[in-house]
CSV table of C-alpha atoms and ligand atoms in Angstrom, one decimal:
chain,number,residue,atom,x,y,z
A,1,UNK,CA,0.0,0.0,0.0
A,2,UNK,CA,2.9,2.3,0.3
A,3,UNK,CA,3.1,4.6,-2.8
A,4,UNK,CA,5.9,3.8,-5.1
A,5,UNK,CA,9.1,6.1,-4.5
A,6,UNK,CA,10.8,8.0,-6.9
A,7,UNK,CA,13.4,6.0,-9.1
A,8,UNK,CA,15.1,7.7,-11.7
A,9,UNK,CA,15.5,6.3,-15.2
A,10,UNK,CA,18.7,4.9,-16.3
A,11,UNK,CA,18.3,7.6,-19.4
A,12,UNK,CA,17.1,10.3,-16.8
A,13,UNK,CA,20.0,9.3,-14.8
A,14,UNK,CA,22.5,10.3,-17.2
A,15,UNK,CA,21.3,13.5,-18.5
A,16,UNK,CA,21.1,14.7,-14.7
A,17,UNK,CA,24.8,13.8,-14.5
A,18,UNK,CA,25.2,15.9,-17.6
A,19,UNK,CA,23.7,18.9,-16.6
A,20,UNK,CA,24.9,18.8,-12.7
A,21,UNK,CA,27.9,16.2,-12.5
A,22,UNK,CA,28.0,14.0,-8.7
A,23,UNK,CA,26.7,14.1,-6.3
A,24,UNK,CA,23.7,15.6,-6.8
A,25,UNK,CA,20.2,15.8,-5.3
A,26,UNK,CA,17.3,15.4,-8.0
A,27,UNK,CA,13.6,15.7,-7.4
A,28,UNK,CA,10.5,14.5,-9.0
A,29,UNK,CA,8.2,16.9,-9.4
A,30,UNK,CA,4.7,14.5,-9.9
A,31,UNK,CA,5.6,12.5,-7.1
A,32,UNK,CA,5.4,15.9,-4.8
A,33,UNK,CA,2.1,16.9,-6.5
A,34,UNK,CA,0.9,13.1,-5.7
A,35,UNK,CA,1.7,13.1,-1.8
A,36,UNK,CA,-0.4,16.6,-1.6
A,37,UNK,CA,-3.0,15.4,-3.6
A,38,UNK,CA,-2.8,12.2,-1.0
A,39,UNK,CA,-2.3,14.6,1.9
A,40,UNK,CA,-5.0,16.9,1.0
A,41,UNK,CA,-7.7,13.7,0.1
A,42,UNK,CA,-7.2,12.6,3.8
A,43,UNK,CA,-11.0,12.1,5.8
A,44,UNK,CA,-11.7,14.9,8.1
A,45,UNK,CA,-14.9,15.9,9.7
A,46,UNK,CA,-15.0,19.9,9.6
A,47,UNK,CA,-12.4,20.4,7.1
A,48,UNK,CA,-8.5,20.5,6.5
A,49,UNK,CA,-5.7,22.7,6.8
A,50,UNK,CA,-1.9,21.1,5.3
A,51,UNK,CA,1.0,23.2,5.3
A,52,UNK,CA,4.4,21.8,4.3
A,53,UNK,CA,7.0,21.5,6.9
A,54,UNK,CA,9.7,23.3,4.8
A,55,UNK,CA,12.8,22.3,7.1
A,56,UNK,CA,12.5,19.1,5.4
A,57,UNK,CA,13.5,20.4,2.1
A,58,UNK,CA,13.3,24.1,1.8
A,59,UNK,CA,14.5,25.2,-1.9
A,60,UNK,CA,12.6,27.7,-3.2
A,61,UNK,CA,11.3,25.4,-5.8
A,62,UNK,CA,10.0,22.9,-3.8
A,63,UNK,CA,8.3,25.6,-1.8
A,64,UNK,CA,6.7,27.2,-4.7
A,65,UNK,CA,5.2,23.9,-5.8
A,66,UNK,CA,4.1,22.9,-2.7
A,67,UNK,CA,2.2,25.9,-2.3
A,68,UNK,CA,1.0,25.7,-5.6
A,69,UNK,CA,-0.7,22.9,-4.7
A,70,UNK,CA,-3.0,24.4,-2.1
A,71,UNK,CA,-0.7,24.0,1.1
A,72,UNK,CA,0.5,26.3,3.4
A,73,UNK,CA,3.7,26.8,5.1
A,74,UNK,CA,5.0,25.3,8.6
A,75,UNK,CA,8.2,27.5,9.6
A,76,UNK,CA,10.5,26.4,11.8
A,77,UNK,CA,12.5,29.9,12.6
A,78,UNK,CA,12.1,33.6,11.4
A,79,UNK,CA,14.9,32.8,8.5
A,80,UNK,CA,12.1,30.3,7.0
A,81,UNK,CA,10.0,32.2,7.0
A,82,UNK,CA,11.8,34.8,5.4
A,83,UNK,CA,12.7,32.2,3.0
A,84,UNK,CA,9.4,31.2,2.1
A,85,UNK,CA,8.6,35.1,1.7
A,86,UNK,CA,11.6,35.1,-0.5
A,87,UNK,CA,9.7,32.3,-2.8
A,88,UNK,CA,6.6,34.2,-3.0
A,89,UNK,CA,4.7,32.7,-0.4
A,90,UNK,CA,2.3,35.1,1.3
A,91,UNK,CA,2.0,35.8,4.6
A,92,UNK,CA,-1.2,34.9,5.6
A,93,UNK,CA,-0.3,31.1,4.8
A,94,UNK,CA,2.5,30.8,6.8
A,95,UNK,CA,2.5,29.6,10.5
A,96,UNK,CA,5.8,29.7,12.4
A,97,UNK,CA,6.4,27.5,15.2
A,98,UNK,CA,10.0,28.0,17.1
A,99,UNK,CA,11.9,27.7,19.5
A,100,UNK,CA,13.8,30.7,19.0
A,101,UNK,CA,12.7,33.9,21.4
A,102,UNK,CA,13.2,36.7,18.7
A,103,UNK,CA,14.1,40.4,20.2
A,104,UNK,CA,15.2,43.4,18.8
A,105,UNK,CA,14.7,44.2,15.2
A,106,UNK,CA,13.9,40.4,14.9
A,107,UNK,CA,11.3,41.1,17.4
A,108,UNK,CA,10.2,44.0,15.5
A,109,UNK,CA,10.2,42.0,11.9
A,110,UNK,CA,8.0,39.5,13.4
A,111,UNK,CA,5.2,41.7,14.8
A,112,UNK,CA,4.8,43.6,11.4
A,113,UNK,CA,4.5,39.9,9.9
A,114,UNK,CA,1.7,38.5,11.9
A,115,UNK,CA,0.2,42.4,11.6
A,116,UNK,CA,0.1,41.0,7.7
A,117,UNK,CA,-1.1,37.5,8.4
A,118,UNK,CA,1.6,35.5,9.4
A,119,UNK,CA,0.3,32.5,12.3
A,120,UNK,CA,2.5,32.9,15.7
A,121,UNK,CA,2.3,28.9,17.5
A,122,UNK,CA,3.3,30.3,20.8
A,123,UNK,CA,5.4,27.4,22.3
A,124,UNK,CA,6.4,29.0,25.7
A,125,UNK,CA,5.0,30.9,28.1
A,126,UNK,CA,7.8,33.5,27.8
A,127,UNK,CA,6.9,34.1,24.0
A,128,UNK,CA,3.4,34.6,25.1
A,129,UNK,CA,4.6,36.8,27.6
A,130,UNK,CA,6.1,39.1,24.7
A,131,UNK,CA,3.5,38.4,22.4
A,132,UNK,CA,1.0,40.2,25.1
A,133,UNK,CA,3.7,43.5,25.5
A,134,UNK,CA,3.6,44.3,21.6
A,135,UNK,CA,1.4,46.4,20.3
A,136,UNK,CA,0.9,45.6,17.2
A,137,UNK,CA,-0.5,42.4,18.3
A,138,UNK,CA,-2.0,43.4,21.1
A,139,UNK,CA,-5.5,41.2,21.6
A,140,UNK,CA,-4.1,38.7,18.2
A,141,UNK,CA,-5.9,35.7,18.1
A,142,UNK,CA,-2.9,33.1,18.3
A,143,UNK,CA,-2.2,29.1,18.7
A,144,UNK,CA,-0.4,27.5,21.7
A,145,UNK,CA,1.7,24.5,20.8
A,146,UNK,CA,0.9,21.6,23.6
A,147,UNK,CA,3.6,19.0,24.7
A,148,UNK,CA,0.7,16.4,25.4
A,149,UNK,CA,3.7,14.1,27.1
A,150,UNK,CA,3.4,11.2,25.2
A,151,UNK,CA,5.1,11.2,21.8
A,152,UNK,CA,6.7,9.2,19.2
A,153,UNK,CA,9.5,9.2,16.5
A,154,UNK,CA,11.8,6.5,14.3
A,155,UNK,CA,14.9,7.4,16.4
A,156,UNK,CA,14.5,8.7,20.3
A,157,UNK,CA,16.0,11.7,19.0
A,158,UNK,CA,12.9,12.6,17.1
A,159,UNK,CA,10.4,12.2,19.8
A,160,UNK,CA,9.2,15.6,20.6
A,161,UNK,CA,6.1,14.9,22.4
A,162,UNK,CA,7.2,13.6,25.6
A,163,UNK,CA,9.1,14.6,29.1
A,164,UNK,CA,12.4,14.2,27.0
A,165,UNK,CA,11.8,17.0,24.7
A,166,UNK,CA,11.7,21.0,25.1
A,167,UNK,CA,9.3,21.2,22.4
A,168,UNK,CA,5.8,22.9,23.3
A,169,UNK,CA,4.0,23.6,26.3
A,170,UNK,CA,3.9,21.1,29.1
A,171,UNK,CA,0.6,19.9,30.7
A,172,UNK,CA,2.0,20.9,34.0
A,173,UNK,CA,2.2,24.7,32.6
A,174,UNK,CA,-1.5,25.1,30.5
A,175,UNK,CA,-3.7,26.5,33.5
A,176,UNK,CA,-1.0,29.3,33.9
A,177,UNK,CA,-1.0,30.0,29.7
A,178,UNK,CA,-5.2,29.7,29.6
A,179,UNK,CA,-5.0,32.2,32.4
A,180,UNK,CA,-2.1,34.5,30.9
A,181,UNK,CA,-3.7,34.4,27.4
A,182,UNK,CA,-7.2,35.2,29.5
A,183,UNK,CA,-5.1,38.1,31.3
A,184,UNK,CA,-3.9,39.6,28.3
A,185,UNK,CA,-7.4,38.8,26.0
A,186,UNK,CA,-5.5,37.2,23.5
A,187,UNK,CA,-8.0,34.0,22.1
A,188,UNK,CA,-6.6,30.8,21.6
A,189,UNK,CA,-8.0,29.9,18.4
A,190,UNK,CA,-5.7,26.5,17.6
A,191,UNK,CA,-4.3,24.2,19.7
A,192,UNK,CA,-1.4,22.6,17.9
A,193,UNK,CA,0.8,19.6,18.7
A,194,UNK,CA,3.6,17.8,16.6
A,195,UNK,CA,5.0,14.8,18.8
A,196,UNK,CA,7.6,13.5,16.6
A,197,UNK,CA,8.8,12.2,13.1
A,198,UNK,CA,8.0,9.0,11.5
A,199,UNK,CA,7.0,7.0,14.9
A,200,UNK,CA,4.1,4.8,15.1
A,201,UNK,CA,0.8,5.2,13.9
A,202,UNK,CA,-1.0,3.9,16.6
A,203,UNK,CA,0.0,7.2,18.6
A,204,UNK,CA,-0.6,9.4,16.2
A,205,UNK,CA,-3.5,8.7,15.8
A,206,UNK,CA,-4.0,8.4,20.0
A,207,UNK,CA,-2.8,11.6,20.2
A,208,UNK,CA,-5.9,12.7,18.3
A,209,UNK,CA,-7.7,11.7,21.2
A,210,UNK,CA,-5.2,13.2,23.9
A,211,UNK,CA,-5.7,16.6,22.2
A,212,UNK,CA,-9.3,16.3,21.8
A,213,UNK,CA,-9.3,15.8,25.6
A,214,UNK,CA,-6.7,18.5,26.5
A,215,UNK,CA,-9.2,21.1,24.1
A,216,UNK,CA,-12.3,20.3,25.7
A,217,UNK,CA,-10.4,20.9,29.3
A,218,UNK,CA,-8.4,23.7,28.6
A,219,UNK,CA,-9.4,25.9,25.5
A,220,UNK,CA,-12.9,26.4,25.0
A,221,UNK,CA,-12.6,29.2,22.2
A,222,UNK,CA,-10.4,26.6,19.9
A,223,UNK,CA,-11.6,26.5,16.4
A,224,UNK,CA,-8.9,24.4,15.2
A,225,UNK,CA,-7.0,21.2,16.4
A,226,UNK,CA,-3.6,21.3,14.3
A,227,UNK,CA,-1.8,17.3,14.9
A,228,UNK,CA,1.5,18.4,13.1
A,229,UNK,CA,3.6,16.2,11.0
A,230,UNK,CA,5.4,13.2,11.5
A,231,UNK,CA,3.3,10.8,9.2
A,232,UNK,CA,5.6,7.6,8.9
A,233,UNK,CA,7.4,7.3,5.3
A,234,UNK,CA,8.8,3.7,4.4
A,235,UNK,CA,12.0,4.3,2.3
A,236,UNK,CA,13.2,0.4,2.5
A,237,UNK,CA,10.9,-2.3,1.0
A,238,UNK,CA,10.8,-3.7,4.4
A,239,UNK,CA,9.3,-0.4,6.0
A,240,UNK,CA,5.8,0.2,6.1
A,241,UNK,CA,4.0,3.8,5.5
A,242,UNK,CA,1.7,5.2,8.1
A,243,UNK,CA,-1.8,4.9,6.4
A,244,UNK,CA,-2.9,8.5,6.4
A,245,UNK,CA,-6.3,7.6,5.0
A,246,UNK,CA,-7.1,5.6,7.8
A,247,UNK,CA,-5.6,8.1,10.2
A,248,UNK,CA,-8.0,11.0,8.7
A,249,UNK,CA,-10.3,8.2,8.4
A,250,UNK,CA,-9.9,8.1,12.6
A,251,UNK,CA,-9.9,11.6,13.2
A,252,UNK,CA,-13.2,12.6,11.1
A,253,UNK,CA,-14.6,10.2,13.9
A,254,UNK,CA,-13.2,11.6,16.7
A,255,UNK,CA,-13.9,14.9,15.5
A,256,UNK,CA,-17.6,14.0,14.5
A,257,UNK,CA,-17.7,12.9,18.5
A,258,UNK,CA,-16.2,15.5,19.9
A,259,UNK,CA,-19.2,17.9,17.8
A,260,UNK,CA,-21.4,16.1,18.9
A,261,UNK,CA,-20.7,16.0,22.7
A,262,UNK,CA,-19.5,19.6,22.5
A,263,UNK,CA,-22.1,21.3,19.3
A,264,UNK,CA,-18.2,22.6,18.4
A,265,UNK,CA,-17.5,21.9,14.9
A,266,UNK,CA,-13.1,21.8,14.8
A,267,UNK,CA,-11.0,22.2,11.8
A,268,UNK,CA,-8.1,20.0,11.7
A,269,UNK,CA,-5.1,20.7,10.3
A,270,UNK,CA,-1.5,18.6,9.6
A,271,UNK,CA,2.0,20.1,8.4
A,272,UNK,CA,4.2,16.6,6.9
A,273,UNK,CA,7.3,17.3,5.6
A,274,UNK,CA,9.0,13.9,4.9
A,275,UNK,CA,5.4,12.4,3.7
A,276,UNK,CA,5.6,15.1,0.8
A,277,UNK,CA,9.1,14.9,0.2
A,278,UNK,CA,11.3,12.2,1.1
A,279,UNK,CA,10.4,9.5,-1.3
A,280,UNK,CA,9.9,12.3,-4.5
A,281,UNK,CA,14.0,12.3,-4.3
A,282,UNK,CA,17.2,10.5,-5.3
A,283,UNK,CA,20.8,11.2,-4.4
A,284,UNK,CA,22.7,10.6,-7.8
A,285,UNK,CA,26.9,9.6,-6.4
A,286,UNK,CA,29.6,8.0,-7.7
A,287,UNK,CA,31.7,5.3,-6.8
A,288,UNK,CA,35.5,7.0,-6.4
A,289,UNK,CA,37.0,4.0,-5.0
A,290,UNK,CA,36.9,0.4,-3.1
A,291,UNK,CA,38.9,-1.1,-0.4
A,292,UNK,CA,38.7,-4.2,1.9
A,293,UNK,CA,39.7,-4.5,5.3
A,294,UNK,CA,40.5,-7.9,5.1
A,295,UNK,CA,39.5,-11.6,5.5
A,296,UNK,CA,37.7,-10.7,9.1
A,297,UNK,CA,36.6,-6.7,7.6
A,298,UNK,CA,34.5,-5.2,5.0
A,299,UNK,CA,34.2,-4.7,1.3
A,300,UNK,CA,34.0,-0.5,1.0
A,301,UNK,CA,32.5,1.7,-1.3
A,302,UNK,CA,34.0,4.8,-1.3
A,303,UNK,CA,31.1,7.7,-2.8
A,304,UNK,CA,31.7,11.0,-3.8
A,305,UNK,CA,28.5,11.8,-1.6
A,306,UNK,CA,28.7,10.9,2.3
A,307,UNK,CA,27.5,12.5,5.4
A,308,UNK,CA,27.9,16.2,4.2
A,309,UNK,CA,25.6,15.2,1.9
A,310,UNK,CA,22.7,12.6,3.8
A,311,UNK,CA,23.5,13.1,7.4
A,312,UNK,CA,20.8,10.8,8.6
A,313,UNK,CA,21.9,7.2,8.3
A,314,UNK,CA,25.0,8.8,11.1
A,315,UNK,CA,22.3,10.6,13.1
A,316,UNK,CA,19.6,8.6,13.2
A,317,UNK,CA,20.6,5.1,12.0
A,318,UNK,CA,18.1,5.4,9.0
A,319,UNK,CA,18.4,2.9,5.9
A,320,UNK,CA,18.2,4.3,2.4
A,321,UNK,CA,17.9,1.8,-0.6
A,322,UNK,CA,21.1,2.2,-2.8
A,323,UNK,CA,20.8,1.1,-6.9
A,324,UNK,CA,23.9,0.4,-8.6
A,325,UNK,CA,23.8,1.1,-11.7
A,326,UNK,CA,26.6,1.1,-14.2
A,327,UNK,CA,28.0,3.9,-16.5
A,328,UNK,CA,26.5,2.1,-19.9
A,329,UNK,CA,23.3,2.2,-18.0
A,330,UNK,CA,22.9,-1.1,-17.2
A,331,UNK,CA,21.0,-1.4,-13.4
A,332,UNK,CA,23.5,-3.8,-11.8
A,333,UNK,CA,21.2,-3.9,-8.4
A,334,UNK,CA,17.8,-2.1,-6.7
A,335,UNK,CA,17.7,-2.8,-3.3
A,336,UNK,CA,14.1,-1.4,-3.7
A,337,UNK,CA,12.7,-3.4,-7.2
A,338,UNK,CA,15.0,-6.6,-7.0
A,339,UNK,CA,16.0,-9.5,-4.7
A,340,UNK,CA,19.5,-9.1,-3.6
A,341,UNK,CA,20.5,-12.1,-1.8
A,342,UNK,CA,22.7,-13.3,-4.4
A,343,UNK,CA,24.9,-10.1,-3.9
A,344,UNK,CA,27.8,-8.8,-2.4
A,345,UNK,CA,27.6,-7.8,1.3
A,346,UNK,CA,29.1,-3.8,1.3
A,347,UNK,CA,29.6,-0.6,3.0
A,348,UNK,CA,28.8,2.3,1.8
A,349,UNK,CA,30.9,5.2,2.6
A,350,UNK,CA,31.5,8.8,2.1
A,351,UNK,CA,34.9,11.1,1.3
A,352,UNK,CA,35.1,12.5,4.9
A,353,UNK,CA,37.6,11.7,7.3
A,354,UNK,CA,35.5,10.1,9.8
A,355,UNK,CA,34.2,6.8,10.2
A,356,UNK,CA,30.9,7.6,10.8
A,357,UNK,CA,30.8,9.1,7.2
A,358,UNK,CA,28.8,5.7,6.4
A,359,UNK,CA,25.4,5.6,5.1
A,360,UNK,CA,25.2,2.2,6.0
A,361,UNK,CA,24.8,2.0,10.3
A,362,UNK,CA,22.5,1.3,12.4
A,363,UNK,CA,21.4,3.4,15.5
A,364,UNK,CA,23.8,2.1,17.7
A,365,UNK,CA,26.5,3.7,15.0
A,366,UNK,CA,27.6,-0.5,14.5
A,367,UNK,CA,28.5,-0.9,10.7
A,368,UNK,CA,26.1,-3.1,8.5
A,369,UNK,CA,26.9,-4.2,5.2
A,370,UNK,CA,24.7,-4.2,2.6
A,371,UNK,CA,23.9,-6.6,-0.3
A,372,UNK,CA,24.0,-5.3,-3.6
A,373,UNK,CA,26.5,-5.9,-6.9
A,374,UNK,CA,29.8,-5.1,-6.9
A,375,UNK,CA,29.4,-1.8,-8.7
A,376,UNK,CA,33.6,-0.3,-10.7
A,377,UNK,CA,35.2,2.5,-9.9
A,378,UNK,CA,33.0,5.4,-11.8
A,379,UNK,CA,29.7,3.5,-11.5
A,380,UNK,CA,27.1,5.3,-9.7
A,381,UNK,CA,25.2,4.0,-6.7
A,382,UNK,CA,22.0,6.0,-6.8
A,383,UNK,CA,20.6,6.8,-2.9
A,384,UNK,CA,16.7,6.5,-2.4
A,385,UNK,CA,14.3,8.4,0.2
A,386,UNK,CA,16.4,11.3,-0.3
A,387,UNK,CA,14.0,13.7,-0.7
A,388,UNK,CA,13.4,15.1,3.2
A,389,UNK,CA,16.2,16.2,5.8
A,390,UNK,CA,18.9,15.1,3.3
A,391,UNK,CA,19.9,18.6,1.6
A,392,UNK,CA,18.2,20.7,4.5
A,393,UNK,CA,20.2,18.9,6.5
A,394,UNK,CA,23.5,19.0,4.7
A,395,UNK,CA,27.0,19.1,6.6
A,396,UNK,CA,28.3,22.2,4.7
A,397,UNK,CA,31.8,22.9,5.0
A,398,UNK,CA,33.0,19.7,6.8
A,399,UNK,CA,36.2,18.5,4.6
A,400,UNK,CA,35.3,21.8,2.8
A,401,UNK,CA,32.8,19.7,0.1
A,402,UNK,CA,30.7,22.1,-1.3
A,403,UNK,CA,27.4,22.0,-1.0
A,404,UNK,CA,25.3,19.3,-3.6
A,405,UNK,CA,23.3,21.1,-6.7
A,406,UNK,CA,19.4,20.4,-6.8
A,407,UNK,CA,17.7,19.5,-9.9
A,408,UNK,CA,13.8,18.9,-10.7
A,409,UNK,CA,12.2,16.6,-13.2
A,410,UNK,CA,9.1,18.4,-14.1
A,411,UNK,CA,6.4,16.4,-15.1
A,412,UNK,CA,7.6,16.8,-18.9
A,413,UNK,CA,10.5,14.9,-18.6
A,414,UNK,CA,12.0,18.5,-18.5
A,415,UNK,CA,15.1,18.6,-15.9
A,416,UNK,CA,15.5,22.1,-14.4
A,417,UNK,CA,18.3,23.3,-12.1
A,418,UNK,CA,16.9,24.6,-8.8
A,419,UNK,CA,20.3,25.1,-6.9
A,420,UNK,CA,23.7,25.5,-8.8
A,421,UNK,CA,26.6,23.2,-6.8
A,422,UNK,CA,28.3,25.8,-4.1
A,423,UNK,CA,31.5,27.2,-5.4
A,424,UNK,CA,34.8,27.6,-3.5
A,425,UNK,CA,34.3,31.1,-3.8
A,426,UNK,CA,31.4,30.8,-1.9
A,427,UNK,CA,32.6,28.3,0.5
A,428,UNK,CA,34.8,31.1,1.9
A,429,UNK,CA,33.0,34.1,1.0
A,430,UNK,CA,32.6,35.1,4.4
A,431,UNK,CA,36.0,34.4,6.1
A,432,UNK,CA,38.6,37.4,6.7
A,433,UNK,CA,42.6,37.3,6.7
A,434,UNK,CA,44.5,37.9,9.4
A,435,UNK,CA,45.2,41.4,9.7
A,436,UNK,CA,48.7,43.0,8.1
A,437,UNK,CA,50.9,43.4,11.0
A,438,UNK,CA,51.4,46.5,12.4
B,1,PLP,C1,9.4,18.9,11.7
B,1,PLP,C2,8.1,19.3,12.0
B,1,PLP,C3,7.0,18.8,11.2
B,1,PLP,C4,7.2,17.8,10.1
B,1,PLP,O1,7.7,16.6,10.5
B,1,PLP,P1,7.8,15.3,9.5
B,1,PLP,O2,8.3,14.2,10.3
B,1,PLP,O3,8.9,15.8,8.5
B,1,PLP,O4,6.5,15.1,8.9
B,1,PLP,C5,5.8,19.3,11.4
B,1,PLP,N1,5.5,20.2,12.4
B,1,PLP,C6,6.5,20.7,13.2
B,1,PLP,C7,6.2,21.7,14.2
B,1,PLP,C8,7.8,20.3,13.0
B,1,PLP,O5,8.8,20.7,13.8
């Protein structure tokens, strides 16, 4: 049931390397569009909000087509916001939820945004606390991000919903905001939680009835119930995808209850990221070089694209399906289309001097090999699920690499440049001599 992932062509495959050289990141563009038709088809009772987490992949490009499809825009600081301002994104459709505490002219920027539309998640009681002294936004409706203490994610590390995590407002602390907020007649309009990324279904979809609970307790004048991201994404063939029709499927029930217990009618809303994003890309690398380390060791691949480029297999321990495929075009191995068993057990690494520059460990950092053909020296070992929290998440400047270029297939077949590979020039733009002695 999981929707097929973006796999590039061998022939697509080679005119990307033509136009952007390795590594490079490259993007389908219909798979995006069919993720937030998917996203936007999900069952809800009293209607649906989706905005696109856009720290999961935020090129302008991306953000345009995303928002071209309808959603909205879930920022994650003041500089995404400003970059989805920067890709014509208008204000009114973007909701930030940080943990930064802006002041100053930050402070200032920020007011004169949410004057124009912009939606303030207020995730602390001190940001409330300064929401209530400015002017401008003096009585502003506004949304409280709740820490509902139970939360779930593929790694601990990505968990943000529980006693372990900063993130949000504890339940300990929500008499004291309701009464603040009260204080200062600001409304609380949405109540918003987002407990994690990619952790199990079964709590998301519990958590729909932990926030239904915590809105009928605490915030009577909620209009909208706003359950984040975090929908599950299977980028191995032995990962599963959370079902997000039968999670909308779920909440249009609990939501139908909760109307009529209550007579009030909430609007739900959801922000994915990786659901939109992660399987609509492909990390396109080349093999530079293989060593073993011996009868007891490893075979090695050595790519031209490691952890500066996919951080995540060394931070989080995730699996991403390699292809190898060689320079004629020939698909030696998919770990996602064909049975490898037959194959060669390897380990993928990058160019950094580190040894955690491998994409192939598991959360405990132990190295695993993987099976798939013994690719030579120039072949290219394609990188699937590389479509979310790859290039956002980039390394840049470790081993001075420069930053990956971006590419988009358009629906066409067309293949568009949407970042140009970083130059050197630009790698030390910003860095200063030493001054001349004296
Ligand atoms: C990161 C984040 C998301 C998206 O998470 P995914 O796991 O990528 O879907 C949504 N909402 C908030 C507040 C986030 O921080």
């Amino acid at each position: 049931m999981n929707p097929p992932p973006f796999s590039p062509s061998p022939a697509l495959l080679e005119r990307a390397v033509a136009l952007a050289g390795t590594p490079v990141y490259l993007y389908d563009e219909a798979t995006i569009i069919d993720r937030c038709r998917r996203v936007r088809a999900m069952p809800n009772a009293f209607g649906l909000r989706v905005a696109y987490a856009m720290k999961a992949n935020s090129n302008r490009a991306i953000l345009q087509l995303v928002t071209g499809q309808g959603l909205g825009i879930d920022a994650s600081s003041l500089n995404e916001v400003r970059r989805a301002r920067l890709a014509g994104v208008a204000d009114q459709r973007i909701m930030l939820t940080t943990q930064e505490v802006p002041e100053g002219d930050d402070r200032e920027e920020l007011e004169q945004l949410m004057a124009a539309g912009l939606e303030y998640n207020v995730c602390s009681l001190r940001q409330l606390e300064l929401l209530a002294r400015s002017a401008t936004t003096e009585q502003c409706a506004i949304s409280i991000r709740v820490n509902p203490g139970v939360g779930t994610g593929e790694s601990r590390t990505r968990n943000t919903g529980d006693k372990y995590s900063s993130f949000g407002i504890h339940l300990d602390a929500l008499p004291e905001v309701v009464r603040r907020a009260r204080a200062h007649r600001m409304p609380i309009v949405e109540v918003h939680t987002h407990i994690g990324s990619g952790g199990a279904p079964e709590l998301w979809q519990s958590n729909i009835d932990r926030v239904l609970t915590i809105v009928e307790q605490f915030f009577p004048e909620a209009t909208t119930v706003n359950l984040g991201g975090g929908f599950r994404v299977a980028r191995m063939p032995d990962e599963s995808s959370a079902d997000i029709t039968a999670l909308g499927r779920y909440a249009e029930r609990r939501f139908s209850e909760f109307s009529a217990r209550t007579g009030r009618k909430l609007k739900m809303a959801v922000e994915p990221g990786t659901y939109l994003v992660a399987n609509a890309g492909v990390i396109v690398s080349r093999v530079l070089d293989k060593k073993s380390s011996g009868p007891d060791g490893f075979d090695f691949l050595i790519l031209d694209a490691g952890m500066e480029t996919n951080t995540r297999p060394l931070l989080y321990g995730s699996r991403h399906p390699f292809s190898v495929v060689a320079r004629d075009g020939r698909v030696l191995s998919d770990e996602f289309a064909l049975p490898s068993q037959a194959l060669l057990p390897q380990v993928v690494v990058g160019r950094c001097c580190e040894t955690g520059d491998c994409q192939t460990l598991d959360e405990q950092h132990t190295v695993i090999p993987r099976r798939m053909a013994e690719p030579e020296i120039g072949d290219y070992v394609v990188i699937g699920g590389a479509g979310a929290y790859c290039s956002s998440m980039s390394l840049t400047g470790y081993n001075s690499h420069r930053q990956a270029p971006e590419l988009l297939v358009r629906p066409d077949g067309s293949l568009v440049t949407i970042r140009e590979r970083q130059s050197l020039a630009q790698l030390v733009m910003n860095e200063r001599s030493l001054p001349e002695p004296a």
